[in-house]
PDB file of C-alpha atoms in Angstrom:
ATOM      1  CA  GLN A   1       0.000   0.000   0.000  1.00 94.00           C
ATOM      2  CA  VAL A   2       1.019   3.608  -0.538  1.00 97.00           C
ATOM      3  CA  GLN A   3       2.875   5.019   2.457  1.00 97.00           C
ATOM      4  CA  LEU A   4       4.515   8.348   3.187  1.00 98.00           C
ATOM      5  CA  VAL A   5       6.742   8.184   6.266  1.00 98.00           C
ATOM      6  CA  GLN A   6       8.151  11.408   7.626  1.00 98.00           C
ATOM      7  CA  SER A   7      11.125  12.121   9.846  1.00 98.00           C
ATOM      8  CA  GLY A   8      10.774  12.756  13.553  1.00 97.00           C
ATOM      9  CA  ALA A   9       9.989  15.835  15.589  1.00 98.00           C
ATOM     10  CA  GLU A  10      12.463  18.717  15.678  1.00 98.00           C
ATOM     11  CA  VAL A  11      13.150  21.559  18.089  1.00 98.00           C
ATOM     12  CA  LYS A  12      14.947  24.539  16.606  1.00 98.00           C
ATOM     13  CA  LYS A  13      16.013  27.978  17.755  1.00 98.00           C
ATOM     14  CA  PRO A  14      14.846  31.124  16.001  1.00 98.00           C
ATOM     15  CA  GLY A  15      16.938  31.846  12.945  1.00 98.00           C
ATOM     16  CA  ALA A  16      17.891  28.228  12.376  1.00 98.00           C
ATOM     17  CA  SER A  17      16.812  25.941   9.536  1.00 98.00           C
ATOM     18  CA  VAL A  18      14.978  22.632   9.572  1.00 98.00           C
ATOM     19  CA  LYS A  19      14.844  19.877   6.980  1.00 98.00           C
ATOM     20  CA  VAL A  20      11.999  17.349   7.045  1.00 98.00           C
ATOM     21  CA  SER A  21      12.050  14.166   5.003  1.00 98.00           C
ATOM     22  CA  CYS A  22       9.217  12.135   3.489  1.00 98.00           C
ATOM     23  CA  LYS A  23      10.071   8.611   2.359  1.00 98.00           C
ATOM     24  CA  VAL A  24       7.523   6.932   0.133  1.00 98.00           C
ATOM     25  CA  SER A  25       6.772   3.309  -0.648  1.00 97.00           C
ATOM     26  CA  GLY A  26       4.113   1.367  -2.520  1.00 97.00           C
ATOM     27  CA  TYR A  27       4.261   3.360  -5.743  1.00 97.00           C
ATOM     28  CA  THR A  28       6.696   4.752  -8.321  1.00 96.00           C
ATOM     29  CA  PHE A  29       8.068   7.889  -6.679  1.00 96.00           C
ATOM     30  CA  THR A  30       8.702   9.775  -9.906  1.00 95.00           C
ATOM     31  CA  LYS A  31       5.156   9.400 -11.242  1.00 95.00           C
ATOM     32  CA  TYR A  32       3.465  11.730  -8.768  1.00 95.00           C
ATOM     33  CA  ALA A  33       4.186  15.264  -7.608  1.00 95.00           C
ATOM     34  CA  MET A  34       4.586  15.899  -3.897  1.00 97.00           C
ATOM     35  CA  HIS A  35       3.133  18.766  -1.915  1.00 97.00           C
ATOM     36  CA  TRP A  36       4.000  20.100   1.526  1.00 98.00           C
ATOM     37  CA  VAL A  37       1.343  21.484   3.868  1.00 98.00           C
ATOM     38  CA  ARG A  38       1.699  22.765   7.421  1.00 98.00           C
ATOM     39  CA  GLN A  39      -0.682  23.270  10.324  1.00 97.00           C
ATOM     40  CA  ALA A  40       0.157  25.602  13.187  1.00 97.00           C
ATOM     41  CA  PRO A  41      -1.540  24.876  16.528  1.00 94.00           C
ATOM     42  CA  GLY A  42      -5.220  25.685  16.278  1.00 89.00           C
ATOM     43  CA  GLN A  43      -4.795  27.079  12.768  1.00 91.00           C
ATOM     44  CA  ARG A  44      -5.996  26.068   9.336  1.00 93.00           C
ATOM     45  CA  LEU A  45      -3.927  23.985   6.964  1.00 96.00           C
ATOM     46  CA  GLU A  46      -1.484  26.045   4.910  1.00 97.00           C
ATOM     47  CA  TRP A  47      -0.100  24.953   1.545  1.00 97.00           C
ATOM     48  CA  MET A  48       3.648  25.477   1.219  1.00 98.00           C
ATOM     49  CA  GLY A  49       4.567  24.266  -2.260  1.00 96.00           C
ATOM     50  CA  TRP A  50       5.146  21.259  -4.467  1.00 96.00           C
ATOM     51  CA  ILE A  51       7.786  19.468  -6.476  1.00 95.00           C
ATOM     52  CA  ASP A  52       7.670  17.666  -9.794  1.00 94.00           C
ATOM     53  CA  VAL A  53       9.516  14.643  -8.480  1.00 95.00           C
ATOM     54  CA  GLY A  54      10.615  13.494 -11.909  1.00 93.00           C
ATOM     55  CA  LYS A  55      12.171  16.744 -13.101  1.00 94.00           C
ATOM     56  CA  GLY A  56      12.760  18.541  -9.825  1.00 94.00           C
ATOM     57  CA  HIS A  57      10.747  21.628 -10.768  1.00 95.00           C
ATOM     58  CA  THR A  58       9.202  23.412  -7.805  1.00 96.00           C
ATOM     59  CA  LYS A  59       6.597  26.023  -6.984  1.00 95.00           C
ATOM     60  CA  TYR A  60       6.235  27.711  -3.605  1.00 97.00           C
ATOM     61  CA  SER A  61       3.608  29.762  -1.874  1.00 96.00           C
ATOM     62  CA  GLN A  62       4.200  33.493  -2.148  1.00 95.00           C
ATOM     63  CA  LYS A  63       4.222  33.787   1.634  1.00 95.00           C
ATOM     64  CA  LEU A  64       7.120  31.346   2.056  1.00 96.00           C
ATOM     65  CA  GLN A  65       8.999  32.047  -1.182  1.00 94.00           C
ATOM     66  CA  GLY A  66      12.637  32.618  -0.331  1.00 95.00           C
ATOM     67  CA  ARG A  67      12.554  30.631   2.912  1.00 98.00           C
ATOM     68  CA  VAL A  68      11.272  27.235   1.751  1.00 98.00           C
ATOM     69  CA  THR A  69      13.087  24.746  -0.460  1.00 98.00           C
ATOM     70  CA  ILE A  70      11.605  21.449  -1.594  1.00 98.00           C
ATOM     71  CA  THR A  71      13.922  18.825  -3.038  1.00 98.00           C
ATOM     72  CA  ARG A  72      13.942  15.104  -3.714  1.00 97.00           C
ATOM     73  CA  ASP A  73      16.297  12.149  -3.935  1.00 97.00           C
ATOM     74  CA  THR A  74      14.831   9.770  -6.476  1.00 96.00           C
ATOM     75  CA  SER A  75      17.307   7.010  -5.575  1.00 97.00           C
ATOM     76  CA  ALA A  76      15.976   7.077  -2.021  1.00 97.00           C
ATOM     77  CA  SER A  77      12.322   7.699  -2.930  1.00 97.00           C
ATOM     78  CA  THR A  78      12.418  10.608  -0.521  1.00 98.00           C
ATOM     79  CA  ALA A  79      11.202  14.182  -0.696  1.00 98.00           C
ATOM     80  CA  TYR A  80      12.537  16.944   1.528  1.00 98.00           C
ATOM     81  CA  MET A  81      11.258  20.282   2.766  1.00 98.00           C
ATOM     82  CA  GLU A  82      13.716  22.768   4.211  1.00 98.00           C
ATOM     83  CA  LEU A  83      12.564  25.946   5.932  1.00 98.00           C
ATOM     84  CA  SER A  84      15.109  28.593   6.857  1.00 98.00           C
ATOM     85  CA  SER A  85      15.209  31.670   9.108  1.00 98.00           C
ATOM     86  CA  LEU A  86      12.804  29.987  11.480  1.00 98.00           C
ATOM     87  CA  ARG A  87      10.594  32.103  13.717  1.00 97.00           C
ATOM     88  CA  SER A  88       8.122  31.177  16.423  1.00 97.00           C
ATOM     89  CA  GLU A  89       5.238  31.412  13.950  1.00 96.00           C
ATOM     90  CA  ASP A  90       6.751  28.470  12.054  1.00 98.00           C
ATOM     91  CA  THR A  91       5.938  26.135  14.944  1.00 98.00           C
ATOM     92  CA  ALA A  92       3.615  23.642  13.275  1.00 98.00           C
ATOM     93  CA  VAL A  93       3.056  20.103  12.117  1.00 98.00           C
ATOM     94  CA  TYR A  94       4.472  19.715   8.625  1.00 98.00           C
ATOM     95  CA  TYR A  95       2.942  17.191   6.217  1.00 98.00           C
ATOM     96  CA  CYS A  96       3.944  15.805   2.869  1.00 98.00           C
ATOM     97  CA  ALA A  97       1.008  14.839   0.668  1.00 98.00           C
ATOM     98  CA  ARG A  98       0.952  13.192  -2.744  1.00 97.00           C
ATOM     99  CA  ALA A  99      -0.608  14.803  -5.806  1.00 93.00           C
ATOM    100  CA  PRO A 100      -2.741  12.719  -8.207  1.00 93.00           C
ATOM    101  CA  ARG A 101      -0.436  13.275 -11.173  1.00 89.00           C
ATOM    102  CA  VAL A 102       3.204  13.838 -12.103  1.00 87.00           C
ATOM    103  CA  VAL A 103       2.835  17.614 -12.479  1.00 85.00           C
ATOM    104  CA  ALA A 104       0.605  19.368  -9.974  1.00 83.00           C
ATOM    105  CA  ALA A 105      -2.336  21.176 -11.511  1.00 85.00           C
ATOM    106  CA  ILE A 106      -5.101  23.479 -10.430  1.00 86.00           C
ATOM    107  CA  GLY A 107      -7.917  21.343  -9.119  1.00 87.00           C
ATOM    108  CA  ASP A 108      -5.652  18.654  -7.703  1.00 92.00           C
ATOM    109  CA  TRP A 109      -6.207  17.026  -4.344  1.00 96.00           C
ATOM    110  CA  PHE A 110      -3.828  15.622  -1.742  1.00 97.00           C
ATOM    111  CA  ASP A 111      -3.901  11.894  -1.063  1.00 95.00           C
ATOM    112  CA  PRO A 112      -2.433  10.296   0.909  1.00 97.00           C
ATOM    113  CA  TRP A 113      -0.678  12.340   3.581  1.00 98.00           C
ATOM    114  CA  GLY A 114       2.357  11.562   5.672  1.00 98.00           C
ATOM    115  CA  GLN A 115       1.968  11.173   9.418  1.00 98.00           C
ATOM    116  CA  GLY A 116       3.233  14.688  10.062  1.00 98.00           C
ATOM    117  CA  THR A 117       6.375  16.117  11.665  1.00 98.00           C
ATOM    118  CA  LEU A 118       6.144  18.542  14.561  1.00 98.00           C
ATOM    119  CA  VAL A 119       8.632  21.382  14.300  1.00 98.00           C
ATOM    120  CA  THR A 120       8.916  23.561  17.390  1.00 98.00           C
ATOM    121  CA  VAL A 121      10.727  26.873  17.184  1.00 98.00           C
ATOM    122  CA  SER A 122      11.702  28.147  20.594  1.00 97.00           C
ATOM    123  CA  SER A 123      14.571  29.972  22.188  1.00 94.00           C
TER     124      SER A 123
ATOM    125  CA  SER B   1      -5.772  36.664  -1.458  1.00 89.00           C
ATOM    126  CA  TYR B   2      -8.503  34.082  -1.915  1.00 94.00           C
ATOM    127  CA  GLU B   3     -10.365  32.959   1.181  1.00 96.00           C
ATOM    128  CA  LEU B   4     -12.555  29.969   1.988  1.00 98.00           C
ATOM    129  CA  THR B   5     -14.965  30.325   4.902  1.00 98.00           C
ATOM    130  CA  GLN B   6     -16.431  27.456   6.918  1.00 98.00           C
ATOM    131  CA  PRO B   7     -18.661  27.466   9.996  1.00 98.00           C
ATOM    132  CA  PRO B   8     -16.526  26.695  13.063  1.00 97.00           C
ATOM    133  CA  SER B   9     -18.851  23.963  14.234  1.00 98.00           C
ATOM    134  CA  VAL B  10     -21.762  21.798  13.175  1.00 98.00           C
ATOM    135  CA  SER B  11     -23.696  19.456  15.448  1.00 98.00           C
ATOM    136  CA  VAL B  12     -25.811  16.513  14.361  1.00 97.00           C
ATOM    137  CA  SER B  13     -27.588  13.616  16.016  1.00 97.00           C
ATOM    138  CA  PRO B  14     -26.571  10.070  15.087  1.00 97.00           C
ATOM    139  CA  GLY B  15     -28.410   8.896  11.989  1.00 97.00           C
ATOM    140  CA  GLN B  16     -29.243  12.412  10.853  1.00 97.00           C
ATOM    141  CA  THR B  17     -27.799  14.366   7.925  1.00 98.00           C
ATOM    142  CA  ALA B  18     -24.894  16.736   8.463  1.00 98.00           C
ATOM    143  CA  ARG B  19     -24.137  19.498   5.993  1.00 98.00           C
ATOM    144  CA  ILE B  20     -20.858  21.383   6.127  1.00 98.00           C
ATOM    145  CA  THR B  21     -20.504  24.417   3.910  1.00 98.00           C
ATOM    146  CA  CYS B  22     -17.505  26.183   2.412  1.00 98.00           C
ATOM    147  CA  SER B  23     -17.890  29.636   0.887  1.00 98.00           C
ATOM    148  CA  GLY B  24     -15.609  31.490  -1.489  1.00 97.00           C
ATOM    149  CA  ASP B  25     -15.905  33.931  -4.340  1.00 97.00           C
ATOM    150  CA  LYS B  26     -17.069  32.029  -7.433  1.00 96.00           C
ATOM    151  CA  LEU B  27     -16.087  28.782  -5.743  1.00 97.00           C
ATOM    152  CA  GLY B  28     -18.456  26.907  -8.029  1.00 95.00           C
ATOM    153  CA  GLU B  29     -16.152  27.719 -10.947  1.00 95.00           C
ATOM    154  CA  LYS B  30     -13.306  25.860  -9.251  1.00 95.00           C
ATOM    155  CA  TYR B  31     -12.924  22.255  -8.185  1.00 95.00           C
ATOM    156  CA  GLY B  32     -13.271  21.750  -4.446  1.00 95.00           C
ATOM    157  CA  CYS B  33     -12.273  18.885  -2.201  1.00 97.00           C
ATOM    158  CA  TRP B  34     -12.707  17.914   1.430  1.00 98.00           C
ATOM    159  CA  TYR B  35     -10.501  16.388   4.101  1.00 98.00           C
ATOM    160  CA  GLN B  36     -11.410  14.737   7.391  1.00 98.00           C
ATOM    161  CA  GLN B  37      -9.005  15.104  10.295  1.00 97.00           C
ATOM    162  CA  LYS B  38      -9.426  13.319  13.609  1.00 97.00           C
ATOM    163  CA  PRO B  39      -7.468  14.412  16.698  1.00 94.00           C
ATOM    164  CA  GLY B  40      -3.801  13.590  16.451  1.00 93.00           C
ATOM    165  CA  GLN B  41      -4.144  12.196  12.934  1.00 96.00           C
ATOM    166  CA  SER B  42      -3.261  13.345   9.441  1.00 97.00           C
ATOM    167  CA  PRO B  43      -5.968  14.650   7.115  1.00 98.00           C
ATOM    168  CA  VAL B  44      -7.765  12.080   4.976  1.00 98.00           C
ATOM    169  CA  LEU B  45      -9.296  12.909   1.601  1.00 98.00           C
ATOM    170  CA  VAL B  46     -13.059  12.275   1.642  1.00 98.00           C
ATOM    171  CA  MET B  47     -14.163  14.119  -1.502  1.00 98.00           C
ATOM    172  CA  TYR B  48     -12.414  15.435  -4.606  1.00 97.00           C
ATOM    173  CA  GLN B  49     -13.465  17.273  -7.764  1.00 96.00           C
ATOM    174  CA  ASP B  50     -16.542  18.486  -5.889  1.00 97.00           C
ATOM    175  CA  SER B  51     -18.421  15.198  -5.704  1.00 97.00           C
ATOM    176  CA  LYS B  52     -16.109  12.237  -6.260  1.00 97.00           C
ATOM    177  CA  ARG B  53     -15.522   9.818  -3.410  1.00 98.00           C
ATOM    178  CA  PRO B  54     -12.092   8.206  -3.046  1.00 97.00           C
ATOM    179  CA  SER B  55     -11.933   4.472  -2.704  1.00 96.00           C
ATOM    180  CA  GLY B  56     -12.775   3.402   0.829  1.00 96.00           C
ATOM    181  CA  ILE B  57     -14.885   6.428   1.722  1.00 97.00           C
ATOM    182  CA  PRO B  58     -18.441   5.390   2.688  1.00 97.00           C
ATOM    183  CA  GLU B  59     -21.329   6.198   0.362  1.00 97.00           C
ATOM    184  CA  ARG B  60     -22.921   8.342   3.071  1.00 97.00           C
ATOM    185  CA  PHE B  61     -20.412  11.064   2.122  1.00 98.00           C
ATOM    186  CA  SER B  62     -21.416  13.220  -0.837  1.00 98.00           C
ATOM    187  CA  GLY B  63     -20.453  16.617  -2.179  1.00 98.00           C
ATOM    188  CA  SER B  64     -21.704  19.469  -4.322  1.00 97.00           C
ATOM    189  CA  ASN B  65     -20.380  22.834  -5.480  1.00 97.00           C
ATOM    190  CA  SER B  66     -22.322  25.664  -7.067  1.00 97.00           C
ATOM    191  CA  GLY B  67     -22.270  29.430  -7.030  1.00 97.00           C
ATOM    192  CA  ASN B  68     -20.162  30.529  -4.091  1.00 97.00           C
ATOM    193  CA  THR B  69     -20.683  27.465  -1.899  1.00 98.00           C
ATOM    194  CA  ALA B  70     -19.394  23.910  -1.743  1.00 98.00           C
ATOM    195  CA  THR B  71     -21.177  21.497   0.550  1.00 98.00           C
ATOM    196  CA  LEU B  72     -20.104  18.223   2.119  1.00 98.00           C
ATOM    197  CA  THR B  73     -23.097  16.139   3.117  1.00 98.00           C
ATOM    198  CA  ILE B  74     -22.944  13.163   5.457  1.00 98.00           C
ATOM    199  CA  SER B  75     -26.139  11.113   5.430  1.00 98.00           C
ATOM    200  CA  GLY B  76     -26.874   8.828   8.339  1.00 97.00           C
ATOM    201  CA  THR B  77     -24.052  10.361  10.344  1.00 98.00           C
ATOM    202  CA  GLN B  78     -22.219   7.982  12.628  1.00 97.00           C
ATOM    203  CA  ALA B  79     -20.201   8.591  15.765  1.00 97.00           C
ATOM    204  CA  MET B  80     -17.035   7.736  13.837  1.00 97.00           C
ATOM    205  CA  ASP B  81     -17.654  10.744  11.569  1.00 98.00           C
ATOM    206  CA  GLU B  82     -16.949  13.156  14.426  1.00 98.00           C
ATOM    207  CA  ALA B  83     -13.884  15.084  13.262  1.00 98.00           C
ATOM    208  CA  ASP B  84     -12.647  18.346  11.799  1.00 97.00           C
ATOM    209  CA  TYR B  85     -13.431  18.849   8.128  1.00 98.00           C
ATOM    210  CA  TYR B  86     -11.472  21.160   5.819  1.00 98.00           C
ATOM    211  CA  CYS B  87     -12.413  22.291   2.337  1.00 98.00           C
ATOM    212  CA  GLN B  88      -9.720  23.114  -0.212  1.00 98.00           C
ATOM    213  CA  ALA B  89      -9.602  24.749  -3.621  1.00 97.00           C
ATOM    214  CA  TRP B  90      -7.048  26.358  -5.901  1.00 95.00           C
ATOM    215  CA  ASP B  91      -6.639  30.002  -6.781  1.00 93.00           C
ATOM    216  CA  SER B  92      -3.883  31.351  -9.007  1.00 87.00           C
ATOM    217  CA  SER B  93      -1.773  28.190  -8.689  1.00 89.00           C
ATOM    218  CA  THR B  94      -2.036  28.307  -4.899  1.00 94.00           C
ATOM    219  CA  ALA B  95      -3.908  25.743  -2.828  1.00 96.00           C
ATOM    220  CA  VAL B  96      -6.191  27.344  -0.277  1.00 97.00           C
ATOM    221  CA  PHE B  97      -7.847  25.710   2.724  1.00 98.00           C
ATOM    222  CA  GLY B  98     -10.894  26.679   4.694  1.00 98.00           C
ATOM    223  CA  GLY B  99     -10.654  27.289   8.417  1.00 97.00           C
ATOM    224  CA  GLY B 100     -12.150  23.918   9.281  1.00 97.00           C
ATOM    225  CA  THR B 101     -15.449  22.800  10.783  1.00 98.00           C
ATOM    226  CA  LYS B 102     -15.684  20.679  13.884  1.00 98.00           C
ATOM    227  CA  LEU B 103     -18.441  18.123  13.411  1.00 98.00           C
ATOM    228  CA  THR B 104     -19.927  16.940  16.673  1.00 98.00           C
ATOM    229  CA  VAL B 105     -22.169  13.893  16.696  1.00 97.00           C
ATOM    230  CA  LEU B 106     -24.335  14.284  19.787  1.00 91.00           C
TER     231      LEU B 106
END
């Protein structure tokens, strides 16, 4: 079955960077785009960006452009999300979620989702 | 920026029909989808392209989208349906989520 398994919880200081991994199994990694979504405590889900896993092309939300980088290692069937210049407002659970096609498109949905990675930013 | 608005909470008795709405400007001209999230768990897709049910989602879940409002309907609501529900759509190549609705099955 399709599985997305994320790396463990992280605690970071303000100004630092964090890199979260998402290892997939049960399907061909390069045939589906991967999105990243985060959820701050008590807040709505927030889309961060996506990667064309086959070609490595990315698109990020305007809000996070410049601080977020999504990459992938096709040999390891793993996607990564790195967020830099962390601030307290970045404390959230970060999810990877698969797109229904190789290149993300307007109208797409997210299915399935990883189990989530809690990133805490605190001094 | 584009916004999707959901009621914070909806209550329903077991066996009754629950309707959760999601409002956005000309939302009916976009595809909408819905996610169910139970406490401490990841979101699960329950509806996509307005009214399509993923494999494994019970037939009591249905969806519609017209005008400015998308609606997730749960017929014969069961206790296991108690969860937070989020709508999602796309605007200008950006995915947007609603604020979530807590469904309580009394």
